[in-house]
Amino acid sequence: MSSDGTGTAERDWPLYEVFVRGKRGLNHVHVGSLHAADDRMALTHARDLYTRRNEGVSIWVVRSTHIAASTRDEKDPFFQPSADKVYRHPTFYDIPDDVPHI
């Protein structure tokens, strides 16, 4: 049975991941997932579901199939190459005594 009148069942809609940036936050944070027929509907549903108290200032929605992510099993081999770049670590640098707030 169709819930949108187009003959497409809601369960067949693609899954979207929702990220919201709060008024006081600097970063978008993953807040949940939802199904929607298209990007515009995903934004509208995300607004209605995840910012009901006007706590958000920006919403991102992205189809779950468009996300590429590393896995826990890849953790060591994936992040290991950064260990040989000691200049990326703050302890590599000497901070002068007269420089405040670092």
C-alpha atoms as a PDB file:
ATOM      1  CA  MET A   1       0.000   0.000   0.000  1.00  0.00           C
ATOM      2  CA  SER A   2       1.269   3.470  -0.869  1.00  0.00           C
ATOM      3  CA  SER A   3       1.505   6.187   1.765  1.00  0.00           C
ATOM      4  CA  ASP A   4       2.354   9.007  -0.654  1.00  0.00           C
ATOM      5  CA  GLY A   5      -0.072   8.292  -3.498  1.00  0.00           C
ATOM      6  CA  THR A   6       2.652   7.402  -6.009  1.00  0.00           C
ATOM      7  CA  GLY A   7       2.485   3.644  -5.674  1.00  0.00           C
ATOM      8  CA  THR A   8       5.790   3.500  -3.800  1.00  0.00           C
ATOM      9  CA  ALA A   9       5.598   2.071  -0.314  1.00  0.00           C
ATOM     10  CA  GLU A  10       7.379   4.055   2.378  1.00  0.00           C
ATOM     11  CA  ARG A  11       9.542   1.048   3.247  1.00  0.00           C
ATOM     12  CA  ASP A  12      10.979   1.221  -0.283  1.00  0.00           C
ATOM     13  CA  TRP A  13      12.164   4.808   0.180  1.00  0.00           C
ATOM     14  CA  PRO A  14      15.911   5.260   0.641  1.00  0.00           C
ATOM     15  CA  LEU A  15      17.375   5.600   4.126  1.00  0.00           C
ATOM     16  CA  TYR A  16      18.860   8.994   5.031  1.00  0.00           C
ATOM     17  CA  GLU A  17      21.240   9.850   7.856  1.00  0.00           C
ATOM     18  CA  VAL A  18      20.463  13.130   9.614  1.00  0.00           C
ATOM     19  CA  PHE A  19      23.030  15.559  11.037  1.00  0.00           C
ATOM     20  CA  VAL A  20      22.014  18.679  12.993  1.00  0.00           C
ATOM     21  CA  ARG A  21      24.095  21.631  14.105  1.00  0.00           C
ATOM     22  CA  GLY A  22      22.759  23.135  17.308  1.00  0.00           C
ATOM     23  CA  LYS A  23      22.650  26.823  18.104  1.00  0.00           C
ATOM     24  CA  ARG A  24      25.672  26.578  20.345  1.00  0.00           C
ATOM     25  CA  GLY A  25      27.498  23.828  18.528  1.00  0.00           C
ATOM     26  CA  LEU A  26      30.183  24.200  15.925  1.00  0.00           C
ATOM     27  CA  ASN A  27      29.795  20.774  14.359  1.00  0.00           C
ATOM     28  CA  HIS A  28      26.952  18.865  12.819  1.00  0.00           C
ATOM     29  CA  VAL A  29      26.114  15.829  14.956  1.00  0.00           C
ATOM     30  CA  HIS A  30      24.470  12.620  13.778  1.00  0.00           C
ATOM     31  CA  VAL A  31      21.027  12.525  15.399  1.00  0.00           C
ATOM     32  CA  GLY A  32      19.318   9.654  13.611  1.00  0.00           C
ATOM     33  CA  SER A  33      18.008   8.124  10.417  1.00  0.00           C
ATOM     34  CA  LEU A  34      14.793   8.308   8.435  1.00  0.00           C
ATOM     35  CA  HIS A  35      13.232   7.111   5.191  1.00  0.00           C
ATOM     36  CA  ALA A  36      12.142   9.653   2.584  1.00  0.00           C
ATOM     37  CA  ALA A  37      11.197   9.665  -1.088  1.00  0.00           C
ATOM     38  CA  ASP A  38      13.712  12.401  -1.991  1.00  0.00           C
ATOM     39  CA  ASP A  39      16.182  14.907  -0.554  1.00  0.00           C
ATOM     40  CA  ARG A  40      13.599  17.658   0.012  1.00  0.00           C
ATOM     41  CA  MET A  41      11.279  15.315   1.887  1.00  0.00           C
ATOM     42  CA  ALA A  42      14.226  14.081   3.961  1.00  0.00           C
ATOM     43  CA  LEU A  43      15.048  17.661   4.985  1.00  0.00           C
ATOM     44  CA  THR A  44      11.432  18.391   5.864  1.00  0.00           C
ATOM     45  CA  HIS A  45      11.031  15.216   7.908  1.00  0.00           C
ATOM     46  CA  ALA A  46      14.391  15.773   9.610  1.00  0.00           C
ATOM     47  CA  ARG A  47      13.335  19.281  10.597  1.00  0.00           C
ATOM     48  CA  ASP A  48      10.033  17.999  11.983  1.00  0.00           C
ATOM     49  CA  LEU A  49      11.566  15.051  13.838  1.00  0.00           C
ATOM     50  CA  TYR A  50      14.862  16.368  15.156  1.00  0.00           C
ATOM     51  CA  THR A  51      14.420  20.137  15.661  1.00  0.00           C
ATOM     52  CA  ARG A  52      10.976  20.403  17.239  1.00  0.00           C
ATOM     53  CA  ARG A  53      12.123  22.888  19.866  1.00  0.00           C
ATOM     54  CA  ASN A  54      14.023  25.155  17.458  1.00  0.00           C
ATOM     55  CA  GLU A  55      17.346  23.846  18.748  1.00  0.00           C
ATOM     56  CA  GLY A  56      18.941  23.482  15.318  1.00  0.00           C
ATOM     57  CA  VAL A  57      20.413  26.066  12.969  1.00  0.00           C
ATOM     58  CA  SER A  58      21.461  23.735  10.143  1.00  0.00           C
ATOM     59  CA  ILE A  59      20.452  20.270   8.956  1.00  0.00           C
ATOM     60  CA  TRP A  60      22.304  17.905   6.664  1.00  0.00           C
ATOM     61  CA  VAL A  61      20.690  14.803   5.205  1.00  0.00           C
ATOM     62  CA  VAL A  62      22.637  12.263   3.188  1.00  0.00           C
ATOM     63  CA  ARG A  63      21.601   8.943   1.741  1.00  0.00           C
ATOM     64  CA  SER A  64      23.083   6.133   3.766  1.00  0.00           C
ATOM     65  CA  THR A  65      24.324   4.477   0.582  1.00  0.00           C
ATOM     66  CA  HIS A  66      26.504   7.529  -0.121  1.00  0.00           C
ATOM     67  CA  ILE A  67      28.490   7.234   3.112  1.00  0.00           C
ATOM     68  CA  ALA A  68      31.856   5.505   3.024  1.00  0.00           C
ATOM     69  CA  ALA A  69      33.268   4.580   6.416  1.00  0.00           C
ATOM     70  CA  SER A  70      36.102   2.596   7.907  1.00  0.00           C
ATOM     71  CA  THR A  71      35.336  -0.334  10.191  1.00  0.00           C
ATOM     72  CA  ARG A  72      36.619  -1.296  13.626  1.00  0.00           C
ATOM     73  CA  ASP A  73      38.570  -4.146  12.068  1.00  0.00           C
ATOM     74  CA  GLU A  74      40.468  -1.623   9.925  1.00  0.00           C
ATOM     75  CA  LYS A  75      41.357   0.612  12.863  1.00  0.00           C
ATOM     76  CA  ASP A  76      44.997  -0.364  13.308  1.00  0.00           C
ATOM     77  CA  PRO A  77      46.058  -0.690   9.661  1.00  0.00           C
ATOM     78  CA  PHE A  78      43.984   2.315   8.600  1.00  0.00           C
ATOM     79  CA  PHE A  79      45.342   4.774  11.169  1.00  0.00           C
ATOM     80  CA  GLN A  80      48.832   3.307  11.616  1.00  0.00           C
ATOM     81  CA  PRO A  81      50.499   5.401   8.848  1.00  0.00           C
ATOM     82  CA  SER A  82      50.018   8.549  10.947  1.00  0.00           C
ATOM     83  CA  ALA A  83      52.280   7.177  13.710  1.00  0.00           C
ATOM     84  CA  ASP A  84      55.427   7.757  11.652  1.00  0.00           C
ATOM     85  CA  LYS A  85      54.598  11.442  11.138  1.00  0.00           C
ATOM     86  CA  VAL A  86      55.726  12.768  14.515  1.00  0.00           C
ATOM     87  CA  TYR A  87      55.411  16.375  13.344  1.00  0.00           C
ATOM     88  CA  ARG A  88      51.632  15.930  13.507  1.00  0.00           C
ATOM     89  CA  HIS A  89      51.764  15.491  17.266  1.00  0.00           C
ATOM     90  CA  PRO A  90      51.807  18.597  19.480  1.00  0.00           C
ATOM     91  CA  THR A  91      54.619  17.178  21.608  1.00  0.00           C
ATOM     92  CA  PHE A  92      56.950  17.477  18.597  1.00  0.00           C
ATOM     93  CA  TYR A  93      57.039  21.272  18.936  1.00  0.00           C
ATOM     94  CA  ASP A  94      58.621  23.410  21.626  1.00  0.00           C
ATOM     95  CA  ILE A  95      56.365  26.176  22.880  1.00  0.00           C
ATOM     96  CA  PRO A  96      58.117  29.368  23.994  1.00  0.00           C
ATOM     97  CA  ASP A  97      57.422  30.376  27.588  1.00  0.00           C
ATOM     98  CA  ASP A  98      56.173  33.826  26.549  1.00  0.00           C
ATOM     99  CA  VAL A  99      53.376  32.411  24.342  1.00  0.00           C
ATOM    100  CA  PRO A 100      50.120  32.271  26.326  1.00  0.00           C
ATOM    101  CA  HIS A 101      47.052  30.109  25.756  1.00  0.00           C
ATOM    102  CA  ILE A 102      48.474  27.219  23.783  1.00  0.00           C
END
